[in-house]
Amino acid sequence: MLLAVFVIVSGSVNAAQIEASHGLEFLVINGKGAKEFGPEANKRLDLISGNHQIVARFDGEVKRGSKTTIFTSKPYVFDVEIENEDLVLVVPKFRSESQAKAFFRNPEWGIETVSTGKTAIILGVLMKGSGFGSYSNMEEAVANYNRQNGIIIEGGEAKDLEDVLVNIDDKGNVDITGDAATQLKLWYTKATNEEKKAFKRWMIDQDF
């Protein structure tokens, strides 16, 4: 009984909620569609402490002259560190379509700590595509993005393997570090599906 209580308390201490504000919505969290986290996870969700990859976009009503229209931005990738504080991903409240378009030419994203009301700048990386059709399957699009950038989702956290493995000193010398397993993970994430299949066949042959 005491162990069960400890586990529950520990889980609650090491988790926090992140919310999307002013027309923002979460699309993919740690490689999985927001719907997998619950019916309201596109607007708010609880995450354990650690580093999380969140893909979000703006999708809300704005004014075009005297009429109301829907403005939808392209998706952006965020690397969010969750600790024990509730957070809010924020953008300005757009009144008009022109304001929204102007913002997304060079967006400056904010992450607000609810308890203090302080807002810090957070980097949002634009997911490039050849039109909105390229985002029809967001999980696949994010998987491709992660493969191209050496990012894996492991143990419920997002890890940039290139940050782990590649070190550049003040003189520009590049040092590849990390154990063999980590290096294999990096190269595996960069492989195409056909290359992964060929590698798996090769591994099977090595076992005999």
PDB file of C-alpha atoms in Angstrom:
ATOM      1  CA  MET A   1       0.000   0.000   0.000  1.00  0.00           C
ATOM      2  CA  LEU A   2       2.771   2.426   0.948  1.00  0.00           C
ATOM      3  CA  LEU A   3       4.650   1.580  -2.242  1.00  0.00           C
ATOM      4  CA  ALA A   4       1.553   2.271  -4.327  1.00  0.00           C
ATOM      5  CA  VAL A   5       1.058   5.646  -2.644  1.00  0.00           C
ATOM      6  CA  PHE A   6       4.731   6.510  -3.204  1.00  0.00           C
ATOM      7  CA  VAL A   7       4.489   5.687  -6.893  1.00  0.00           C
ATOM      8  CA  ILE A   8       1.376   7.821  -7.331  1.00  0.00           C
ATOM      9  CA  VAL A   9       2.906  10.777  -5.489  1.00  0.00           C
ATOM     10  CA  SER A  10       6.189  10.477  -7.380  1.00  0.00           C
ATOM     11  CA  GLY A  11       4.352  10.426 -10.694  1.00  0.00           C
ATOM     12  CA  SER A  12       2.398  13.552  -9.840  1.00  0.00           C
ATOM     13  CA  VAL A  13       5.516  15.416  -8.662  1.00  0.00           C
ATOM     14  CA  ASN A  14       7.492  14.581 -11.803  1.00  0.00           C
ATOM     15  CA  ALA A  15       4.886  15.694 -14.305  1.00  0.00           C
ATOM     16  CA  ALA A  16       3.430  18.951 -15.543  1.00  0.00           C
ATOM     17  CA  GLN A  17       0.801  20.211 -17.955  1.00  0.00           C
ATOM     18  CA  ILE A  18       1.507  22.131 -21.162  1.00  0.00           C
ATOM     19  CA  GLU A  19      -1.250  24.101 -22.846  1.00  0.00           C
ATOM     20  CA  ALA A  20      -1.667  25.632 -26.303  1.00  0.00           C
ATOM     21  CA  SER A  21      -2.999  29.203 -26.337  1.00  0.00           C
ATOM     22  CA  HIS A  22      -4.704  31.624 -28.736  1.00  0.00           C
ATOM     23  CA  GLY A  23      -5.606  29.209 -31.539  1.00  0.00           C
ATOM     24  CA  LEU A  24      -2.533  26.996 -31.302  1.00  0.00           C
ATOM     25  CA  GLU A  25      -2.973  23.232 -31.383  1.00  0.00           C
ATOM     26  CA  PHE A  26      -0.683  20.305 -30.700  1.00  0.00           C
ATOM     27  CA  LEU A  27      -0.415  17.827 -33.570  1.00  0.00           C
ATOM     28  CA  VAL A  28       2.274  15.309 -32.629  1.00  0.00           C
ATOM     29  CA  ILE A  29       3.926  14.608 -29.281  1.00  0.00           C
ATOM     30  CA  ASN A  30       7.051  12.477 -29.161  1.00  0.00           C
ATOM     31  CA  GLY A  31       6.256  11.003 -32.563  1.00  0.00           C
ATOM     32  CA  LYS A  32       2.636  10.107 -31.738  1.00  0.00           C
ATOM     33  CA  GLY A  33      -0.534  11.874 -32.822  1.00  0.00           C
ATOM     34  CA  ALA A  34      -2.073  14.109 -30.170  1.00  0.00           C
ATOM     35  CA  LYS A  35      -5.291  12.047 -30.174  1.00  0.00           C
ATOM     36  CA  GLU A  36      -3.385   9.146 -28.642  1.00  0.00           C
ATOM     37  CA  PHE A  37      -2.908  11.240 -25.499  1.00  0.00           C
ATOM     38  CA  GLY A  38      -6.608  11.967 -25.011  1.00  0.00           C
ATOM     39  CA  PRO A  39      -9.528  13.861 -26.574  1.00  0.00           C
ATOM     40  CA  GLU A  40      -8.235  17.277 -25.422  1.00  0.00           C
ATOM     41  CA  ALA A  41      -4.520  16.627 -25.955  1.00  0.00           C
ATOM     42  CA  ASN A  42      -4.450  18.930 -28.974  1.00  0.00           C
ATOM     43  CA  LYS A  43      -4.959  21.790 -26.495  1.00  0.00           C
ATOM     44  CA  ARG A  44      -3.487  20.560 -23.208  1.00  0.00           C
ATOM     45  CA  LEU A  45      -1.681  17.477 -21.969  1.00  0.00           C
ATOM     46  CA  ASP A  46       0.281  16.141 -19.037  1.00  0.00           C
ATOM     47  CA  LEU A  47       3.877  15.073 -19.622  1.00  0.00           C
ATOM     48  CA  ILE A  48       6.464  13.501 -17.344  1.00  0.00           C
ATOM     49  CA  SER A  49       9.652  15.388 -16.590  1.00  0.00           C
ATOM     50  CA  GLY A  50      12.158  15.256 -19.416  1.00  0.00           C
ATOM     51  CA  ASN A  51      12.773  16.486 -22.925  1.00  0.00           C
ATOM     52  CA  HIS A  52       9.755  16.292 -25.267  1.00  0.00           C
ATOM     53  CA  GLN A  53       9.269  16.947 -28.952  1.00  0.00           C
ATOM     54  CA  ILE A  54       6.014  18.771 -29.662  1.00  0.00           C
ATOM     55  CA  VAL A  55       4.752  19.688 -33.122  1.00  0.00           C
ATOM     56  CA  ALA A  56       2.188  22.492 -33.169  1.00  0.00           C
ATOM     57  CA  ARG A  57       0.540  24.983 -35.501  1.00  0.00           C
ATOM     58  CA  PHE A  58      -1.907  27.867 -35.395  1.00  0.00           C
ATOM     59  CA  ASP A  59      -5.407  27.077 -36.600  1.00  0.00           C
ATOM     60  CA  GLY A  60      -7.914  29.709 -35.630  1.00  0.00           C
ATOM     61  CA  GLU A  61     -10.429  32.330 -36.647  1.00  0.00           C
ATOM     62  CA  VAL A  62      -9.230  35.739 -37.805  1.00  0.00           C
ATOM     63  CA  LYS A  63     -10.823  38.673 -39.567  1.00  0.00           C
ATOM     64  CA  ARG A  64     -10.455  39.290 -43.307  1.00  0.00           C
ATOM     65  CA  GLY A  65     -12.022  42.676 -43.671  1.00  0.00           C
ATOM     66  CA  SER A  66     -15.503  42.415 -42.185  1.00  0.00           C
ATOM     67  CA  LYS A  67     -15.665  38.636 -42.598  1.00  0.00           C
ATOM     68  CA  THR A  68     -14.289  35.826 -40.438  1.00  0.00           C
ATOM     69  CA  THR A  69     -11.950  33.245 -41.947  1.00  0.00           C
ATOM     70  CA  ILE A  70      -9.750  30.394 -40.744  1.00  0.00           C
ATOM     71  CA  PHE A  71      -5.991  30.885 -40.871  1.00  0.00           C
ATOM     72  CA  THR A  72      -3.826  27.751 -40.603  1.00  0.00           C
ATOM     73  CA  SER A  73      -0.074  27.972 -40.290  1.00  0.00           C
ATOM     74  CA  LYS A  74       2.463  25.363 -41.271  1.00  0.00           C
ATOM     75  CA  PRO A  75       3.566  23.054 -38.439  1.00  0.00           C
ATOM     76  CA  TYR A  76       6.548  23.856 -36.228  1.00  0.00           C
ATOM     77  CA  VAL A  77       8.708  21.546 -34.130  1.00  0.00           C
ATOM     78  CA  PHE A  78       9.482  22.460 -30.508  1.00  0.00           C
ATOM     79  CA  ASP A  79      11.987  20.934 -28.128  1.00  0.00           C
ATOM     80  CA  VAL A  80      10.361  21.403 -24.706  1.00  0.00           C
ATOM     81  CA  GLU A  81      11.959  20.649 -21.351  1.00  0.00           C
ATOM     82  CA  ILE A  82       9.274  19.635 -18.854  1.00  0.00           C
ATOM     83  CA  GLU A  83      10.081  19.893 -15.155  1.00  0.00           C
ATOM     84  CA  ASN A  84       7.565  20.483 -12.360  1.00  0.00           C
ATOM     85  CA  GLU A  85       5.970  23.683 -13.671  1.00  0.00           C
ATOM     86  CA  ASP A  86       2.861  23.980 -15.846  1.00  0.00           C
ATOM     87  CA  LEU A  87       3.631  25.705 -19.144  1.00  0.00           C
ATOM     88  CA  VAL A  88       1.761  27.470 -21.943  1.00  0.00           C
ATOM     89  CA  LEU A  89       2.951  27.750 -25.548  1.00  0.00           C
ATOM     90  CA  VAL A  90       1.968  31.274 -26.544  1.00  0.00           C
ATOM     91  CA  VAL A  91       1.601  33.511 -29.571  1.00  0.00           C
ATOM     92  CA  PRO A  92      -0.030  36.943 -29.847  1.00  0.00           C
ATOM     93  CA  LYS A  93      -3.808  37.051 -30.146  1.00  0.00           C
ATOM     94  CA  PHE A  94      -4.392  37.740 -33.828  1.00  0.00           C
ATOM     95  CA  ARG A  95      -7.349  39.929 -34.734  1.00  0.00           C
ATOM     96  CA  SER A  96      -6.823  39.923 -38.478  1.00  0.00           C
ATOM     97  CA  GLU A  97      -5.459  37.613 -41.158  1.00  0.00           C
ATOM     98  CA  SER A  98      -2.805  40.196 -42.027  1.00  0.00           C
ATOM     99  CA  GLN A  99      -1.516  40.122 -38.431  1.00  0.00           C
ATOM    100  CA  ALA A 100      -1.265  36.326 -38.521  1.00  0.00           C
ATOM    101  CA  LYS A 101       0.527  36.326 -41.879  1.00  0.00           C
ATOM    102  CA  ALA A 102       2.970  38.976 -40.675  1.00  0.00           C
ATOM    103  CA  PHE A 103       3.775  37.007 -37.528  1.00  0.00           C
ATOM    104  CA  PHE A 104       4.460  33.764 -39.352  1.00  0.00           C
ATOM    105  CA  ARG A 105       6.921  35.365 -41.745  1.00  0.00           C
ATOM    106  CA  ASN A 106       9.368  35.304 -38.831  1.00  0.00           C
ATOM    107  CA  PRO A 107       7.569  33.933 -35.759  1.00  0.00           C
ATOM    108  CA  GLU A 108       8.856  34.483 -32.241  1.00  0.00           C
ATOM    109  CA  TRP A 109       7.436  31.818 -29.973  1.00  0.00           C
ATOM    110  CA  GLY A 110       7.019  32.085 -26.238  1.00  0.00           C
ATOM    111  CA  ILE A 111       6.714  29.529 -23.446  1.00  0.00           C
ATOM    112  CA  GLU A 112       5.045  30.855 -20.296  1.00  0.00           C
ATOM    113  CA  THR A 113       5.530  29.424 -16.808  1.00  0.00           C
ATOM    114  CA  VAL A 114       2.057  29.517 -15.265  1.00  0.00           C
ATOM    115  CA  SER A 115       3.136  29.929 -11.637  1.00  0.00           C
ATOM    116  CA  THR A 116       5.283  32.995 -12.305  1.00  0.00           C
ATOM    117  CA  GLY A 117       3.656  34.437 -15.424  1.00  0.00           C
ATOM    118  CA  LYS A 118       7.107  34.834 -16.981  1.00  0.00           C
ATOM    119  CA  THR A 119       7.519  34.114 -20.688  1.00  0.00           C
ATOM    120  CA  ALA A 120      10.730  32.885 -22.301  1.00  0.00           C
ATOM    121  CA  ILE A 121      11.580  32.613 -25.990  1.00  0.00           C
ATOM    122  CA  ILE A 122      11.468  29.088 -27.398  1.00  0.00           C
ATOM    123  CA  LEU A 123      12.765  27.976 -30.779  1.00  0.00           C
ATOM    124  CA  GLY A 124      10.197  26.638 -33.227  1.00  0.00           C
ATOM    125  CA  VAL A 125      11.600  24.909 -36.306  1.00  0.00           C
ATOM    126  CA  LEU A 126       9.440  25.120 -39.425  1.00  0.00           C
ATOM    127  CA  MET A 127       8.598  21.738 -40.915  1.00  0.00           C
ATOM    128  CA  LYS A 128       9.196  22.360 -44.598  1.00  0.00           C
ATOM    129  CA  GLY A 129       6.908  20.784 -47.174  1.00  0.00           C
ATOM    130  CA  SER A 130       5.675  21.267 -50.716  1.00  0.00           C
ATOM    131  CA  GLY A 131       2.198  22.432 -49.686  1.00  0.00           C
ATOM    132  CA  PHE A 132      -0.334  21.354 -47.088  1.00  0.00           C
ATOM    133  CA  GLY A 133      -0.702  17.974 -48.795  1.00  0.00           C
ATOM    134  CA  SER A 134       2.723  17.078 -47.448  1.00  0.00           C
ATOM    135  CA  TYR A 135       1.270  17.342 -43.925  1.00  0.00           C
ATOM    136  CA  SER A 136      -1.716  15.049 -44.492  1.00  0.00           C
ATOM    137  CA  ASN A 137      -0.002  12.345 -42.421  1.00  0.00           C
ATOM    138  CA  MET A 138       1.663  14.302 -39.651  1.00  0.00           C
ATOM    139  CA  GLU A 139       3.131  11.302 -37.837  1.00  0.00           C
ATOM    140  CA  GLU A 140       4.862  10.185 -41.029  1.00  0.00           C
ATOM    141  CA  ALA A 141       6.052  13.731 -41.731  1.00  0.00           C
ATOM    142  CA  VAL A 142       7.518  13.996 -38.228  1.00  0.00           C
ATOM    143  CA  ALA A 143       9.159  10.566 -38.564  1.00  0.00           C
ATOM    144  CA  ASN A 144      10.844  11.754 -41.775  1.00  0.00           C
ATOM    145  CA  TYR A 145      11.925  14.980 -40.060  1.00  0.00           C
ATOM    146  CA  ASN A 146      13.420  13.036 -37.159  1.00  0.00           C
ATOM    147  CA  ARG A 147      15.195  10.627 -39.483  1.00  0.00           C
ATOM    148  CA  GLN A 148      16.768  13.485 -41.424  1.00  0.00           C
ATOM    149  CA  ASN A 149      17.868  15.227 -38.228  1.00  0.00           C
ATOM    150  CA  GLY A 150      19.123  12.259 -36.201  1.00  0.00           C
ATOM    151  CA  ILE A 151      16.385  12.473 -33.552  1.00  0.00           C
ATOM    152  CA  ILE A 152      14.949   9.419 -31.799  1.00  0.00           C
ATOM    153  CA  ILE A 153      12.151   8.967 -29.278  1.00  0.00           C
ATOM    154  CA  GLU A 154      13.409   6.714 -26.527  1.00  0.00           C
ATOM    155  CA  GLY A 155      11.954   6.076 -23.086  1.00  0.00           C
ATOM    156  CA  GLY A 156       9.249   8.687 -23.620  1.00  0.00           C
ATOM    157  CA  GLU A 157      11.799  11.404 -24.389  1.00  0.00           C
ATOM    158  CA  ALA A 158      13.138  13.024 -27.551  1.00  0.00           C
ATOM    159  CA  LYS A 159      16.899  12.723 -28.015  1.00  0.00           C
ATOM    160  CA  ASP A 160      19.010  14.469 -30.626  1.00  0.00           C
ATOM    161  CA  LEU A 161      21.710  11.894 -31.272  1.00  0.00           C
ATOM    162  CA  GLU A 162      23.850  14.346 -33.206  1.00  0.00           C
ATOM    163  CA  ASP A 163      24.091  16.522 -30.094  1.00  0.00           C
ATOM    164  CA  VAL A 164      25.258  13.460 -28.170  1.00  0.00           C
ATOM    165  CA  LEU A 165      27.739  12.237 -30.755  1.00  0.00           C
ATOM    166  CA  VAL A 166      29.139  15.256 -32.546  1.00  0.00           C
ATOM    167  CA  ASN A 167      31.401  17.648 -30.676  1.00  0.00           C
ATOM    168  CA  ILE A 168      33.103  20.609 -32.359  1.00  0.00           C
ATOM    169  CA  ASP A 169      35.846  22.426 -30.451  1.00  0.00           C
ATOM    170  CA  ASP A 170      36.884  26.096 -30.723  1.00  0.00           C
ATOM    171  CA  LYS A 171      39.262  25.263 -33.586  1.00  0.00           C
ATOM    172  CA  GLY A 172      36.538  23.580 -35.617  1.00  0.00           C
ATOM    173  CA  ASN A 173      37.788  20.048 -35.012  1.00  0.00           C
ATOM    174  CA  VAL A 174      35.000  17.465 -35.098  1.00  0.00           C
ATOM    175  CA  ASP A 175      34.998  14.611 -32.610  1.00  0.00           C
ATOM    176  CA  ILE A 176      32.545  11.718 -32.888  1.00  0.00           C
ATOM    177  CA  THR A 177      31.808  10.297 -29.447  1.00  0.00           C
ATOM    178  CA  GLY A 178      29.359   7.858 -27.895  1.00  0.00           C
ATOM    179  CA  ASP A 179      29.269   4.099 -27.592  1.00  0.00           C
ATOM    180  CA  ALA A 180      28.690   1.764 -30.522  1.00  0.00           C
ATOM    181  CA  ALA A 181      24.985   1.296 -29.732  1.00  0.00           C
ATOM    182  CA  THR A 182      24.340   5.052 -29.762  1.00  0.00           C
ATOM    183  CA  GLN A 183      26.202   5.475 -33.036  1.00  0.00           C
ATOM    184  CA  LEU A 184      24.183   2.650 -34.579  1.00  0.00           C
ATOM    185  CA  LYS A 185      20.986   4.396 -33.505  1.00  0.00           C
ATOM    186  CA  LEU A 186      22.117   7.614 -35.181  1.00  0.00           C
ATOM    187  CA  TRP A 187      22.859   5.956 -38.511  1.00  0.00           C
ATOM    188  CA  TYR A 188      19.689   3.865 -38.318  1.00  0.00           C
ATOM    189  CA  THR A 189      17.546   6.995 -37.931  1.00  0.00           C
ATOM    190  CA  LYS A 190      19.154   8.441 -41.079  1.00  0.00           C
ATOM    191  CA  ALA A 191      18.552   5.314 -43.182  1.00  0.00           C
ATOM    192  CA  THR A 192      15.722   4.994 -45.687  1.00  0.00           C
ATOM    193  CA  ASN A 193      13.126   2.242 -45.270  1.00  0.00           C
ATOM    194  CA  GLU A 194      14.880   0.154 -47.922  1.00  0.00           C
ATOM    195  CA  GLU A 195      18.243   0.632 -46.217  1.00  0.00           C
ATOM    196  CA  LYS A 196      16.709  -0.384 -42.885  1.00  0.00           C
ATOM    197  CA  LYS A 197      15.288  -3.561 -44.435  1.00  0.00           C
ATOM    198  CA  ALA A 198      18.656  -4.409 -45.976  1.00  0.00           C
ATOM    199  CA  PHE A 199      20.373  -3.789 -42.642  1.00  0.00           C
ATOM    200  CA  LYS A 200      17.912  -6.062 -40.822  1.00  0.00           C
ATOM    201  CA  ARG A 201      18.576  -8.833 -43.346  1.00  0.00           C
ATOM    202  CA  TRP A 202      22.300  -8.312 -42.839  1.00  0.00           C
ATOM    203  CA  MET A 203      21.881  -8.579 -39.051  1.00  0.00           C
ATOM    204  CA  ILE A 204      19.990 -11.863 -39.401  1.00  0.00           C
ATOM    205  CA  ASP A 205      22.817 -13.261 -41.541  1.00  0.00           C
ATOM    206  CA  GLN A 206      25.364 -12.274 -38.874  1.00  0.00           C
ATOM    207  CA  ASP A 207      23.537 -14.317 -36.225  1.00  0.00           C
ATOM    208  CA  PHE A 208      24.286 -17.595 -38.001  1.00  0.00           C
TER     209      PHE A 208
END
